CSV table of C-alpha atoms in Angstrom, one decimal:
chain,number,residue,atom,x,y,z
A,80,THR,CA,19.8,-10.8,-18.5
A,81,LEU,CA,19.5,-8.8,-15.3
A,82,ALA,CA,15.7,-8.3,-15.3
A,83,PRO,CA,14.9,-12.0,-16.0
A,84,SER,CA,17.4,-13.0,-13.3
A,85,VAL,CA,15.7,-10.7,-10.7
A,86,HIS,CA,12.3,-12.1,-11.7
A,87,ARG,CA,13.5,-15.7,-11.4
A,88,ILE,CA,15.1,-15.1,-8.0
A,89,VAL,CA,11.9,-13.4,-6.6
A,90,ALA,CA,9.6,-16.1,-8.2
A,91,GLU,CA,11.7,-19.0,-6.8
A,92,SER,CA,11.9,-17.3,-3.4
A,93,LEU,CA,8.1,-16.9,-3.2
A,94,THR,CA,7.6,-20.5,-4.4
A,95,ASN,CA,9.9,-21.6,-1.5
A,96,VAL,CA,7.9,-19.6,1.0
A,97,ARG,CA,4.7,-21.3,-0.2
A,98,ARG,CA,6.2,-24.8,-0.3
A,99,HIS,CA,8.4,-24.8,2.7
A,100,GLY,CA,7.3,-21.9,5.0
A,101,HIS,CA,5.6,-22.7,8.3
A,102,ASP,CA,3.2,-20.2,9.9
A,103,VAL,CA,4.1,-17.5,7.5
A,104,SER,CA,1.9,-14.4,7.9
A,105,ARG,CA,4.0,-11.9,5.9
A,106,THR,CA,6.5,-11.9,3.1
A,107,ASP,CA,8.3,-8.7,2.1
A,108,VAL,CA,10.0,-8.3,-1.3
A,109,ALA,CA,12.3,-5.5,-2.1
A,110,VAL,CA,14.4,-4.7,-5.2
A,111,VAL,CA,16.6,-1.7,-4.6
A,112,ARG,CA,19.4,-0.1,-6.5
A,113,SER,CA,22.5,0.4,-4.3
A,114,ASP,CA,25.5,2.0,-6.1
A,115,ASP,CA,26.3,-0.3,-9.0
A,116,ALA,CA,24.1,-3.2,-7.9
A,117,LEU,CA,20.5,-4.3,-7.6
A,118,VAL,CA,19.8,-5.7,-4.1
A,119,VAL,CA,17.0,-8.3,-4.1
A,120,THR,CA,15.6,-9.2,-0.7
A,121,VAL,CA,12.8,-11.6,0.1
A,122,LEU,CA,12.0,-12.1,3.8
A,123,ASP,CA,9.2,-14.0,5.5
A,124,ASP,CA,8.2,-14.2,9.2
A,125,GLY,CA,7.7,-17.9,9.3
A,126,LEU,CA,8.9,-20.4,11.9
A,127,PRO,CA,12.4,-21.8,11.4
A,128,ALA,CA,12.5,-24.7,9.0
A,129,ILE,CA,13.9,-28.1,9.9
A,130,PRO,CA,17.6,-27.7,9.2
A,131,SER,CA,18.8,-29.3,6.0
A,132,THR,CA,22.2,-30.7,5.3
A,133,HIS,CA,22.0,-29.4,1.7
A,134,ASP,CA,20.5,-26.6,-0.4
A,135,THR,CA,17.5,-27.4,-2.6
A,136,PHE,CA,17.8,-27.3,-6.4
A,137,GLY,CA,16.0,-23.9,-6.3
A,138,ILE,CA,18.5,-22.3,-4.0
A,139,VAL,CA,21.4,-23.8,-5.9
A,140,GLY,CA,19.9,-22.4,-9.2
A,141,MET,CA,19.4,-19.0,-7.7
A,142,ARG,CA,22.9,-18.9,-6.4
A,143,GLU,CA,24.3,-20.1,-9.8
A,144,ARG,CA,22.2,-17.4,-11.6
A,145,ALA,CA,23.6,-14.7,-9.3
A,146,ALA,CA,27.1,-15.9,-9.7
A,147,SER,CA,26.8,-16.0,-13.5
A,148,LEU,CA,26.1,-12.3,-13.3
A,149,GLY,CA,29.1,-11.6,-11.0
A,150,GLY,CA,26.9,-11.3,-8.0
A,151,SER,CA,26.1,-13.2,-4.8
A,152,LEU,CA,23.1,-14.8,-3.1
A,153,PHE,CA,22.4,-15.8,0.5
A,154,ALA,CA,19.5,-18.0,1.4
A,155,GLY,CA,18.9,-19.1,5.0
A,156,PRO,CA,17.5,-18.3,8.4
A,157,ALA,CA,17.2,-14.5,9.0
A,158,PRO,CA,18.9,-13.1,12.0
A,159,ASP,CA,15.6,-12.0,13.6
A,160,GLY,CA,13.6,-15.1,12.5
A,161,GLY,CA,12.0,-16.2,9.3
A,162,TRP,CA,13.7,-17.0,6.1
A,163,LEU,CA,15.8,-14.6,4.1
A,164,VAL,CA,17.0,-14.6,0.4
A,165,HIS,CA,19.4,-11.7,-0.2
A,166,ALA,CA,21.0,-11.2,-3.6
A,167,GLU,CA,23.4,-8.6,-4.9
A,168,LEU,CA,23.6,-8.3,-8.7
A,169,PRO,CA,25.9,-5.9,-10.4
A,170,ILE,CA,24.4,-3.5,-12.8
A,171,GLY,CA,26.2,-3.2,-16.2
A,172,SER,CA,28.4,-6.3,-16.0
A,173,GLN,CA,26.4,-8.5,-18.3
A,174,ARG,CA,28.2,-11.8,-18.8
């Protein structure tokens, strides 16, 4: 279930860039093994979105998917601008 989860997180993140990103000229995707986890990062260089008081269903779904594997997911404005999705998914703890 790890590979399909990584795929869905990346796909949903890229869908959100396309639907909600403003003036995005670049999107970087990385999937890297770090110790006992896969770290998934999707970062765009777009303008900040209008702040929302709630997460979209896609973000909620990504967060729930990560949590069901014992991992975590952040989705929000990146420290240096743009939008960041960062997930850490444990390897080997299939639930």
